Amino acid sequence: MAEMFFTKEHEWVKVKEGIGAIGISDHAAHELGDITFVELPKIGKTVKQFEVLAAIESVKAASDIFSPLSGTVVKINQALEDAPEIVNESAEDAGWMVWIEITDESELKNLMTQEQYSDYLKTL
Amino acid sequence: MDEQTKATALNSRHRDLKALMAPFGGWDMPIQYEGIIAEHAWCRQKAALFDICHMGEFIFQGDFEAGGLEDVFSFSVKTIPLGRSRYGFLLNEQGGIIDDLIVFRLAEDKVMVVVNAATADNDFTVINSRLRGGSFTNITDRTGKLDLQGPLAREVMLAAFGEKMASIPYFKFITVQILGVEAIVSRTGYTGELGYEIFLPVDKVCQLWDLLLQDQRVKPAGLGARDVLRLEVGYSLYGSDIDETTTPLEAGLEAFVNFDKNFVGKQALLSQKEQGIRRKKVAFQVSSRRSPRHHYEICFAGETVGSVTSGVFSPMLGCGIGIGFVKPELTVIGTPFTIRHERVGMEAVVCELPFYSGGSLRS
């Protein structure tokens, strides 16, 4: 089971063998309401930690998705282009957005563990 | 919820249903229950129930001409047949829209004026100042209003209240006994679907809400779904698409202005007609699922040419739709726009209204 880490902006990353799967948390998906559009990056795009990686729109709002780690995009979840509602149904699993090849795993120290994120949500 | 915000009689019902609540027009209103998309779909396919108690209602009784009412609105009141209603505007001297509203002809000498929530108090003051006689009363606080909208709405009303609901034509209403009180049931709405607006004493509105929701074909819908529904059929939202700086000519709503009679703002509109309008409402469809939103810029050939006044993702069309204002020459069908806001950009093309015309409205 890959370990899962979170940002304060409610992105998650699951890390396994140098690859990070990235999405938004169940909490974020719920807050956004019905998701109507996901803009995914091109494969090969490089991002730094906390830079804009993707964009998401719901009936209520448009938001940027920030990359939890630095890396290069190696895979995108194309199913979201026609069915962005998958993010509402399964934000932390089938609703993943991007896989990146991680540049520097030491950046994980800037992220929250699942437990820390749960505590963080209680403070909001 | 601050102290200025008013609650409708159904507030605790919405909270029991775990609705997401937000202030709208000075009222604490349900934005959504299970979700905007699901509620929108329910209204297009079945029947959705909306709490619209926040809207304002006034009664005028007296001689329409001697009392001055005939000149108050952009349309004639005295020619509305009994049992019918008419949509139009309350204008200022410059022809700007103080509110859009509907007048119901209740009796030979009596009408009900139904106005938007945020503008209700000002509307009452303005109308009252233009009257020379008759009695004019604000009945908002004692009037409840529910909208039942959707292709199954007639069957639901038949099941609940019997045969008298069977044949109310579009923009006609009946006065009937419901739950032991007198109610107005009108074939009007804001969704593009077959539907009813029901006005009754506010102390009966919870009972009516509960009764209609007992029908399995009915689900509650919030103002979020209502906004998507109305924009798909191209209806204007007061405060976003039209306001005191916008005239009916600019907003493409000249059909609701009667130049054969007197009304406040007529001279301004006539001179605007003569000189030509400088900006005009335009509808556009986005090439993706992105949503244009209020205040996004409309760009043409690299220049900002206007701004978006309403925009949503349309579930019926599967793309973003919006309306805004630009120079009249840029409203030609097929004109390509780019809609911009900060990092967001989307391609769009000018299209006809309504965006969606498959509704059950007139069935």
Short mmCIF file of C-alpha atoms in Angstrom, two decimals:
data_model
loop_
_atom_site.label_atom_id
_atom_site.label_comp_id
_atom_site.label_asym_id
_atom_site.label_seq_id
_atom_site.Cartn_x
_atom_site.Cartn_y
_atom_site.Cartn_z
CA MET A 1 0.00 0.00 0.00
CA ALA A 2 1.47 3.32 -1.10
CA GLU A 3 1.81 6.00 1.55
CA MET A 4 -0.41 9.03 1.15
CA PHE A 5 0.57 12.64 1.88
CA PHE A 6 -1.45 15.86 1.76
CA THR A 7 -0.99 19.58 1.16
CA LYS A 8 -2.77 22.41 2.94
CA GLU A 9 -4.48 23.11 -0.39
CA HIS A 10 -6.04 19.62 -0.19
CA GLU A 11 -4.05 17.81 -2.86
CA TRP A 12 -2.84 14.29 -2.09
CA VAL A 13 0.09 12.28 -3.41
CA LYS A 14 0.56 8.52 -3.15
CA VAL A 15 4.21 7.62 -3.44
CA LYS A 16 5.45 4.29 -4.74
CA GLU A 17 8.79 3.44 -6.36
CA GLY A 18 9.63 7.00 -7.34
CA ILE A 19 6.22 7.69 -8.87
CA GLY A 20 3.65 10.02 -7.27
CA ALA A 21 -0.05 9.68 -8.06
CA ILE A 22 -1.79 13.03 -7.43
CA GLY A 23 -5.36 14.06 -6.84
CA ILE A 24 -7.56 16.14 -4.53
CA SER A 25 -8.93 14.99 -1.19
CA ASP A 26 -12.46 13.77 -0.52
CA HIS A 27 -12.87 16.87 1.61
CA ALA A 28 -11.91 19.17 -1.28
CA ALA A 29 -14.17 17.35 -3.74
CA HIS A 30 -17.07 17.66 -1.33
CA GLU A 31 -16.42 21.36 -0.77
CA LEU A 32 -16.24 22.05 -4.51
CA GLY A 33 -19.59 20.37 -5.16
CA ASP A 34 -20.38 18.98 -8.60
CA ILE A 35 -17.15 18.95 -10.60
CA THR A 36 -17.75 19.84 -14.24
CA PHE A 37 -14.25 20.21 -15.72
CA VAL A 38 -10.69 19.06 -15.09
CA GLU A 39 -7.77 20.56 -17.01
CA LEU A 40 -4.86 18.12 -17.08
CA PRO A 41 -1.23 18.94 -17.97
CA LYS A 42 0.60 17.49 -20.96
CA ILE A 43 2.76 14.44 -20.46
CA GLY A 44 6.36 15.57 -20.10
CA LYS A 45 5.52 18.80 -18.26
CA THR A 46 7.84 19.46 -15.34
CA VAL A 47 6.62 21.14 -12.17
CA LYS A 48 8.15 22.33 -8.95
CA GLN A 49 6.62 21.57 -5.59
CA PHE A 50 3.47 23.70 -4.97
CA GLU A 51 3.39 25.06 -8.53
CA VAL A 52 0.19 24.93 -10.57
CA LEU A 53 -0.20 21.45 -12.07
CA ALA A 54 -3.83 21.30 -13.20
CA ALA A 55 -7.14 23.12 -12.85
CA ILE A 56 -10.56 22.06 -11.71
CA GLU A 57 -13.98 23.64 -12.02
CA SER A 58 -17.21 22.91 -10.25
CA VAL A 59 -20.64 24.43 -10.63
CA LYS A 60 -19.57 26.77 -7.85
CA ALA A 61 -15.93 27.65 -8.42
CA ALA A 62 -12.76 27.41 -10.49
CA SER A 63 -9.55 26.38 -8.69
CA ASP A 64 -5.96 25.53 -9.45
CA ILE A 65 -4.43 22.22 -8.43
CA PHE A 66 -0.91 22.58 -7.02
CA SER A 67 1.68 19.83 -7.30
CA PRO A 68 2.50 18.28 -3.91
CA LEU A 69 6.01 17.40 -5.15
CA SER A 70 8.45 18.40 -7.88
CA GLY A 71 8.56 16.08 -10.86
CA THR A 72 7.73 15.28 -14.48
CA VAL A 73 4.25 14.28 -15.63
CA VAL A 74 4.30 10.70 -16.94
CA LYS A 75 0.61 9.82 -17.04
CA ILE A 76 -2.74 11.63 -16.91
CA ASN A 77 -6.21 10.33 -16.11
CA GLN A 78 -7.90 10.94 -19.46
CA ALA A 79 -11.23 9.53 -18.21
CA LEU A 80 -11.70 12.80 -16.30
CA GLU A 81 -11.92 14.83 -19.52
CA ASP A 82 -15.35 13.44 -20.36
CA ALA A 83 -16.39 12.35 -16.88
CA PRO A 84 -15.01 14.81 -14.30
CA GLU A 85 -17.72 13.65 -11.90
CA ILE A 86 -15.46 10.67 -11.15
CA VAL A 87 -13.59 13.06 -8.84
CA ASN A 88 -16.78 13.55 -6.80
CA GLU A 89 -17.43 9.83 -6.69
CA SER A 90 -13.90 8.72 -5.83
CA ALA A 91 -11.56 11.65 -5.17
CA GLU A 92 -8.84 9.65 -3.44
CA ASP A 93 -8.82 6.65 -5.81
CA ALA A 94 -10.40 6.50 -9.31
CA GLY A 95 -10.39 10.31 -9.39
CA TRP A 96 -6.58 10.54 -9.47
CA MET A 97 -5.42 13.15 -11.96
CA VAL A 98 -1.73 12.88 -12.72
CA TRP A 99 1.25 10.60 -12.18
CA ILE A 100 4.61 12.29 -11.84
CA GLU A 101 8.10 10.91 -11.73
CA ILE A 102 9.31 12.40 -8.46
CA THR A 103 12.45 14.56 -8.60
CA ASP A 104 13.16 14.80 -4.89
CA GLU A 105 11.45 12.63 -2.30
CA SER A 106 12.93 14.69 0.53
CA GLU A 107 10.22 17.27 -0.28
CA LEU A 108 7.77 14.93 1.46
CA LYS A 109 8.82 16.64 4.68
CA ASN A 110 6.79 19.66 3.55
CA LEU A 111 3.61 17.58 3.37
CA MET A 112 1.18 16.18 5.94
CA THR A 113 0.60 12.51 6.67
CA GLN A 114 -2.96 11.19 6.55
CA GLU A 115 -3.23 11.59 10.32
CA GLN A 116 -1.86 15.13 10.28
CA TYR A 117 -4.24 16.03 7.47
CA SER A 118 -7.23 14.70 9.42
CA ASP A 119 -6.19 16.89 12.34
CA TYR A 120 -5.69 19.82 9.99
CA LEU A 121 -9.25 19.46 8.64
CA LYS A 122 -10.60 19.74 12.17
CA THR A 123 -8.99 23.18 12.48
CA LEU A 124 -10.71 24.58 9.37
CA MET B 1 -26.15 34.43 9.04
CA ASP B 2 -26.11 38.08 10.10
CA GLU B 3 -29.01 39.82 11.73
CA GLN B 4 -30.08 41.61 8.58
CA THR B 5 -30.59 38.30 6.76
CA LYS B 6 -34.18 37.10 6.73
CA ALA B 7 -35.27 33.47 6.93
CA THR B 8 -38.20 32.05 5.02
CA ALA B 9 -40.84 29.97 6.81
CA LEU B 10 -39.12 26.86 5.41
CA ASN B 11 -35.69 27.57 6.90
CA SER B 12 -35.79 24.67 9.36
CA ARG B 13 -37.00 22.33 6.59
CA HIS B 14 -33.91 23.23 4.54
CA ARG B 15 -31.64 22.68 7.52
CA ASP B 16 -33.26 19.31 8.26
CA LEU B 17 -32.53 18.38 4.64
CA LYS B 18 -28.88 19.40 5.19
CA ALA B 19 -29.07 22.03 2.49
CA LEU B 20 -26.09 24.24 1.81
CA MET B 21 -27.40 27.68 2.77
CA ALA B 22 -26.19 31.11 1.64
CA PRO B 23 -27.48 34.68 1.64
CA PHE B 24 -29.36 35.70 -1.51
CA GLY B 25 -31.17 39.00 -1.92
CA GLY B 26 -31.10 39.53 1.84
CA TRP B 27 -32.48 36.08 2.63
CA ASP B 28 -30.86 32.90 3.97
CA MET B 29 -31.63 30.54 1.08
CA PRO B 30 -30.90 26.91 0.11
CA ILE B 31 -28.28 26.76 -2.66
CA GLN B 32 -28.34 22.98 -2.97
CA TYR B 33 -29.54 19.82 -1.24
CA GLU B 34 -28.05 16.69 -2.82
CA GLY B 35 -26.19 18.59 -5.55
CA ILE B 36 -26.79 21.15 -8.27
CA ILE B 37 -26.36 18.73 -11.19
CA ALA B 38 -28.70 16.11 -9.70
CA GLU B 39 -31.33 18.74 -8.84
CA HIS B 40 -31.08 20.25 -12.32
CA ALA B 41 -31.59 16.81 -13.89
CA TRP B 42 -34.57 16.10 -11.62
CA CYS B 43 -36.23 19.32 -12.73
CA ARG B 44 -35.65 18.57 -16.43
CA GLN B 45 -36.96 15.00 -16.05
CA LYS B 46 -39.44 14.90 -13.14
CA ALA B 47 -40.62 17.73 -10.88
CA ALA B 48 -38.53 19.96 -8.62
CA LEU B 49 -39.82 22.03 -5.70
CA PHE B 50 -38.27 25.43 -4.96
CA ASP B 51 -38.72 27.67 -1.92
CA ILE B 52 -39.30 31.08 -3.49
CA CYS B 53 -40.78 32.77 -0.41
CA HIS B 54 -38.05 35.41 -0.61
CA MET B 55 -39.62 37.11 -3.63
CA GLY B 56 -41.74 40.19 -3.04
CA GLU B 57 -45.49 40.54 -3.59
CA PHE B 58 -47.52 43.77 -3.63
CA ILE B 59 -51.23 44.35 -4.10
CA PHE B 60 -52.69 47.37 -5.88
CA GLN B 61 -56.40 47.98 -5.67
CA GLY B 62 -58.12 50.87 -7.35
CA ASP B 63 -58.59 52.50 -10.71
CA PHE B 64 -55.47 51.68 -12.77
CA GLU B 65 -55.56 54.89 -14.81
CA ALA B 66 -56.78 57.36 -12.20
CA GLY B 67 -54.47 55.75 -9.62
CA GLY B 68 -51.48 56.09 -11.95
CA LEU B 69 -50.61 52.38 -12.10
CA GLU B 70 -51.09 52.21 -15.87
CA ASP B 71 -48.00 54.41 -16.41
CA VAL B 72 -45.75 52.72 -13.85
CA PHE B 73 -44.52 49.72 -15.87
CA SER B 74 -43.15 49.17 -19.38
CA PHE B 75 -46.36 47.32 -20.26
CA SER B 76 -50.06 47.99 -19.95
CA VAL B 77 -51.76 46.70 -16.81
CA LYS B 78 -55.35 47.46 -17.80
CA THR B 79 -55.16 45.24 -20.90
CA ILE B 80 -54.05 42.15 -18.97
CA PRO B 81 -57.10 39.87 -19.11
CA LEU B 82 -58.50 38.62 -15.80
CA GLY B 83 -56.70 35.47 -14.72
CA ARG B 84 -53.61 36.25 -16.76
CA SER B 85 -50.20 37.64 -15.94
CA ARG B 86 -47.69 39.76 -17.85
CA TYR B 87 -43.89 40.11 -17.60
CA GLY B 88 -42.09 43.45 -17.95
CA PHE B 89 -40.14 46.19 -16.24
CA LEU B 90 -40.11 48.96 -13.72
CA LEU B 91 -37.81 51.56 -15.32
CA ASN B 92 -36.08 54.72 -14.18
CA GLU B 93 -36.18 58.00 -16.14
CA GLN B 94 -33.08 56.92 -18.09
CA GLY B 95 -34.79 53.69 -19.17
CA GLY B 96 -32.61 51.60 -16.82
CA ILE B 97 -34.22 48.55 -15.28
CA ILE B 98 -35.12 49.06 -11.60
CA ASP B 99 -36.60 45.54 -11.63
CA ASP B 100 -38.12 42.89 -13.84
CA LEU B 101 -41.43 41.63 -12.56
CA ILE B 102 -44.74 39.96 -13.28
CA VAL B 103 -48.19 41.50 -12.77
CA PHE B 104 -51.16 39.20 -12.10
CA ARG B 105 -54.64 40.52 -12.92
CA LEU B 106 -56.65 39.35 -9.90
CA ALA B 107 -59.83 41.38 -10.46
CA GLU B 108 -61.24 44.25 -12.49
CA ASP B 109 -59.58 46.71 -10.10
CA LYS B 110 -56.89 44.58 -8.45
CA VAL B 111 -53.44 43.23 -9.36
CA MET B 112 -50.60 41.45 -7.61
CA VAL B 113 -47.05 42.56 -8.51
CA VAL B 114 -44.34 39.92 -8.02
CA VAL B 115 -40.79 41.26 -7.80
CA ASN B 116 -37.24 40.14 -7.01
CA ALA B 117 -36.17 39.76 -3.38
CA ALA B 118 -33.16 42.07 -3.33
CA THR B 119 -35.06 44.90 -4.99
CA ALA B 120 -38.44 44.47 -3.28
CA ASP B 121 -38.22 47.30 -0.74
CA ASN B 122 -36.96 49.81 -3.27
CA ASP B 123 -39.53 48.68 -5.84
CA PHE B 124 -42.30 49.27 -3.35
CA THR B 125 -41.07 52.79 -2.61
CA VAL B 126 -40.63 53.66 -6.30
CA ILE B 127 -44.02 52.30 -7.37
CA ASN B 128 -45.74 53.95 -4.42
CA SER B 129 -44.18 57.32 -5.31
CA ARG B 130 -45.61 57.07 -8.83
CA LEU B 131 -49.18 56.31 -7.71
CA ARG B 132 -51.87 58.99 -7.39
CA GLY B 133 -54.61 56.91 -5.84
CA GLY B 134 -55.85 53.46 -4.98
CA SER B 135 -54.36 51.32 -2.21
CA PHE B 136 -50.94 49.78 -2.47
CA THR B 137 -49.81 47.13 0.04
CA ASN B 138 -46.65 45.10 0.53
CA ILE B 139 -47.77 41.55 1.34
CA THR B 140 -44.32 39.90 1.07
CA ASP B 141 -44.09 38.94 4.76
CA ARG B 142 -47.46 37.23 4.82
CA THR B 143 -47.15 35.51 1.45
CA GLY B 144 -45.56 32.13 0.85
CA LYS B 145 -44.45 31.08 -2.63
CA LEU B 146 -43.40 27.66 -3.89
CA ASP B 147 -42.44 26.79 -7.46
CA LEU B 148 -43.09 23.28 -8.74
CA GLN B 149 -41.31 22.86 -12.05
CA GLY B 150 -40.71 19.92 -14.37
CA PRO B 151 -42.44 17.76 -16.99
CA LEU B 152 -44.32 15.82 -14.28
CA ALA B 153 -45.48 18.94 -12.42
CA ARG B 154 -49.02 18.80 -13.83
CA GLU B 155 -49.53 15.19 -12.80
CA VAL B 156 -48.26 16.00 -9.32
CA MET B 157 -50.65 18.96 -9.01
CA LEU B 158 -53.53 16.82 -10.29
CA ALA B 159 -52.79 14.13 -7.71
CA ALA B 160 -52.54 16.70 -4.91
CA PHE B 161 -55.38 19.09 -5.75
CA GLY B 162 -57.61 17.46 -8.34
CA GLU B 163 -59.01 18.25 -11.77
CA LYS B 164 -59.04 22.04 -11.44
CA MET B 165 -55.25 21.92 -12.00
CA ALA B 166 -55.63 20.15 -15.35
CA SER B 167 -55.96 23.00 -17.76
CA ILE B 168 -54.20 26.16 -16.66
CA PRO B 169 -52.52 27.51 -19.83
CA TYR B 170 -49.06 29.12 -19.85
CA PHE B 171 -49.09 32.58 -18.17
CA LYS B 172 -52.61 31.98 -16.82
CA PHE B 173 -53.50 31.44 -13.19
CA ILE B 174 -56.42 30.35 -11.04
CA THR B 175 -57.48 31.31 -7.53
CA VAL B 176 -58.37 28.15 -5.62
CA GLN B 177 -58.88 26.72 -2.16
CA ILE B 178 -55.80 24.73 -1.11
CA LEU B 179 -55.29 23.43 2.44
CA GLY B 180 -58.36 25.42 3.52
CA VAL B 181 -57.04 28.77 2.32
CA GLU B 182 -57.18 30.83 -0.86
CA ALA B 183 -54.17 30.30 -3.09
CA ILE B 184 -53.04 31.50 -6.51
CA VAL B 185 -51.75 28.77 -8.81
CA SER B 186 -49.99 30.20 -11.84
CA ARG B 187 -48.51 28.48 -14.90
CA THR B 188 -45.29 30.47 -14.78
CA GLY B 189 -41.73 29.74 -13.73
CA TYR B 190 -38.04 30.30 -14.25
CA THR B 191 -36.80 26.96 -15.57
CA GLY B 192 -38.11 26.44 -19.12
CA GLU B 193 -40.18 23.49 -17.91
CA LEU B 194 -43.89 22.99 -17.44
CA GLY B 195 -44.53 24.34 -13.99
CA TYR B 196 -46.48 26.25 -11.41
CA GLU B 197 -45.88 29.11 -9.04
CA ILE B 198 -48.10 28.78 -5.99
CA PHE B 199 -48.84 31.77 -3.75
CA LEU B 200 -50.58 31.23 -0.42
CA PRO B 201 -50.64 32.59 3.14
CA VAL B 202 -47.19 32.09 4.64
CA ASP B 203 -48.48 30.06 7.60
CA LYS B 204 -49.54 27.29 5.19
CA VAL B 205 -46.33 27.10 3.20
CA CYS B 206 -44.70 24.36 5.33
CA GLN B 207 -47.79 22.23 4.98
CA LEU B 208 -47.78 22.68 1.19
CA TRP B 209 -44.04 21.92 1.03
CA ASP B 210 -44.52 18.69 3.01
CA LEU B 211 -47.54 17.67 0.97
CA LEU B 212 -45.80 18.11 -2.39
CA LEU B 213 -42.65 16.36 -1.22
CA GLN B 214 -44.70 13.31 -0.22
CA ASP B 215 -45.08 12.64 -3.93
CA GLN B 216 -42.21 10.40 -5.04
CA ARG B 217 -41.93 12.36 -8.29
CA VAL B 218 -40.96 15.54 -6.42
CA LYS B 219 -37.59 16.50 -4.93
CA PRO B 220 -36.45 19.83 -3.53
CA ALA B 221 -34.06 21.95 -5.60
CA GLY B 222 -32.04 24.98 -4.55
CA LEU B 223 -31.09 28.28 -6.09
CA GLY B 224 -27.95 26.73 -7.62
CA ALA B 225 -29.96 24.46 -9.90
CA ARG B 226 -32.43 27.26 -10.54
CA ASP B 227 -29.63 29.45 -11.87
CA VAL B 228 -28.43 26.75 -14.30
CA LEU B 229 -32.00 26.03 -15.42
CA ARG B 230 -32.84 29.68 -16.09
CA LEU B 231 -29.61 30.39 -17.96
CA GLU B 232 -30.05 27.35 -20.22
CA VAL B 233 -33.31 28.90 -21.41
CA GLY B 234 -31.80 32.39 -21.58
CA TYR B 235 -33.76 34.14 -18.81
CA SER B 236 -32.11 37.23 -17.33
CA LEU B 237 -31.11 37.37 -13.68
CA TYR B 238 -31.72 40.75 -12.10
CA GLY B 239 -28.57 42.13 -10.51
CA SER B 240 -26.31 40.11 -12.81
CA ASP B 241 -27.57 40.47 -16.39
CA ILE B 242 -29.83 43.48 -15.96
CA ASP B 243 -29.77 46.41 -13.55
CA GLU B 244 -30.43 50.16 -13.37
CA THR B 245 -27.65 50.86 -15.89
CA THR B 246 -29.12 48.47 -18.47
CA THR B 247 -32.12 49.21 -20.66
CA PRO B 248 -34.53 46.59 -22.07
CA LEU B 249 -33.27 47.51 -25.56
CA GLU B 250 -29.68 46.66 -24.63
CA ALA B 251 -30.83 43.48 -22.90
CA GLY B 252 -32.73 42.24 -25.96
CA LEU B 253 -36.03 42.50 -24.06
CA GLU B 254 -37.85 45.09 -26.18
CA ALA B 255 -40.74 42.64 -26.64
CA PHE B 256 -41.75 43.45 -23.05
CA VAL B 257 -41.91 47.20 -23.66
CA ASN B 258 -45.11 48.71 -25.02
CA PHE B 259 -44.32 51.99 -26.83
CA ASP B 260 -48.03 52.59 -27.52
CA LYS B 261 -48.59 53.74 -23.95
CA ASN B 262 -46.94 56.09 -21.48
CA PHE B 263 -44.47 54.84 -18.91
CA VAL B 264 -41.55 56.24 -16.95
CA GLY B 265 -38.41 55.88 -19.05
CA LYS B 266 -40.22 55.96 -22.39
CA GLN B 267 -38.52 59.13 -23.67
CA ALA B 268 -35.08 57.74 -22.85
CA LEU B 269 -35.83 54.47 -24.61
CA LEU B 270 -37.20 56.28 -27.68
CA SER B 271 -34.06 58.37 -27.99
CA GLN B 272 -31.90 55.28 -27.44
CA LYS B 273 -33.85 53.58 -30.22
CA GLU B 274 -33.22 56.53 -32.50
CA GLN B 275 -29.51 56.89 -31.72
CA GLY B 276 -28.87 53.17 -31.58
CA ILE B 277 -27.62 51.15 -28.62
CA ARG B 278 -23.92 51.05 -27.83
CA ARG B 279 -23.91 47.67 -26.13
CA LYS B 280 -26.12 44.65 -26.46
CA LYS B 281 -26.67 41.34 -24.75
CA VAL B 282 -24.87 38.44 -26.40
CA ALA B 283 -25.09 34.69 -25.80
CA PHE B 284 -22.15 32.39 -26.38
CA GLN B 285 -21.26 28.74 -26.11
CA VAL B 286 -17.84 27.59 -24.90
CA SER B 287 -15.94 24.92 -26.86
CA SER B 288 -15.17 22.92 -23.68
CA ARG B 289 -16.67 22.01 -20.33
CA ARG B 290 -15.16 25.15 -18.79
CA SER B 291 -17.61 27.59 -17.19
CA PRO B 292 -17.54 31.28 -17.99
CA ARG B 293 -18.34 33.22 -14.82
CA HIS B 294 -19.65 36.65 -13.83
CA HIS B 295 -17.04 39.40 -14.54
CA TYR B 296 -14.84 37.25 -16.82
CA GLU B 297 -13.64 39.29 -19.80
CA ILE B 298 -15.00 38.81 -23.30
CA CYS B 299 -12.19 39.22 -25.86
CA PHE B 300 -12.39 39.50 -29.62
CA ALA B 301 -9.36 39.69 -31.92
CA GLY B 302 -7.10 40.14 -28.90
CA GLU B 303 -9.04 43.00 -27.33
CA THR B 304 -11.35 43.09 -24.36
CA VAL B 305 -14.78 43.95 -25.74
CA GLY B 306 -17.09 43.28 -22.81
CA SER B 307 -17.70 41.17 -19.76
CA VAL B 308 -19.67 38.10 -18.80
CA THR B 309 -22.78 38.72 -16.70
CA SER B 310 -23.88 35.08 -16.28
CA GLY B 311 -22.17 31.80 -17.04
CA VAL B 312 -22.46 28.15 -16.05
CA PHE B 313 -21.66 24.64 -17.18
CA SER B 314 -24.79 23.47 -19.01
CA PRO B 315 -25.58 19.83 -18.29
CA MET B 316 -28.03 19.78 -21.24
CA LEU B 317 -25.42 21.00 -23.74
CA GLY B 318 -22.36 19.46 -22.09
CA CYS B 319 -20.36 22.68 -22.34
CA GLY B 320 -20.01 26.11 -20.79
CA ILE B 321 -22.61 28.74 -21.71
CA GLY B 322 -22.77 32.40 -20.92
CA ILE B 323 -24.23 35.79 -21.60
CA GLY B 324 -22.62 39.20 -21.49
CA PHE B 325 -22.64 42.61 -23.14
CA VAL B 326 -20.63 43.79 -26.15
CA LYS B 327 -20.94 46.25 -29.05
CA PRO B 328 -23.96 45.34 -31.22
CA GLU B 329 -21.78 44.48 -34.24
CA LEU B 330 -20.12 41.71 -32.22
CA THR B 331 -23.40 39.92 -31.53
CA VAL B 332 -23.58 38.26 -34.96
CA ILE B 333 -24.09 34.48 -34.64
CA GLY B 334 -20.79 32.68 -35.14
CA THR B 335 -18.53 35.51 -33.91
CA PRO B 336 -15.55 33.91 -32.11
CA PHE B 337 -14.71 35.12 -28.59
CA THR B 338 -12.07 34.22 -26.07
CA ILE B 339 -13.31 34.38 -22.50
CA ARG B 340 -10.52 35.30 -20.08
CA HIS B 341 -9.93 35.52 -16.37
CA GLU B 342 -6.43 35.50 -14.86
CA ARG B 343 -4.81 32.25 -16.03
CA VAL B 344 -8.05 30.87 -17.47
CA GLY B 345 -8.89 31.22 -21.15
CA MET B 346 -11.62 29.53 -23.15
CA GLU B 347 -12.77 29.69 -26.75
CA ALA B 348 -16.43 30.53 -27.34
CA VAL B 349 -18.73 31.35 -30.21
CA VAL B 350 -21.79 33.60 -30.33
CA CYS B 351 -25.02 31.59 -30.51
CA GLU B 352 -28.79 32.05 -30.40
CA LEU B 353 -31.00 32.07 -27.32
CA PRO B 354 -32.30 29.95 -25.81
CA PHE B 355 -29.30 27.68 -25.42
CA TYR B 356 -31.70 24.84 -24.63
CA SER B 357 -35.17 24.65 -26.15
CA GLY B 358 -36.21 21.07 -25.38
CA GLY B 359 -38.09 21.89 -22.17
CA SER B 360 -41.72 21.03 -21.39
CA LEU B 361 -42.63 24.71 -20.78
CA ARG B 362 -45.66 24.98 -23.04
CA SER B 363 -46.77 21.35 -23.03
#
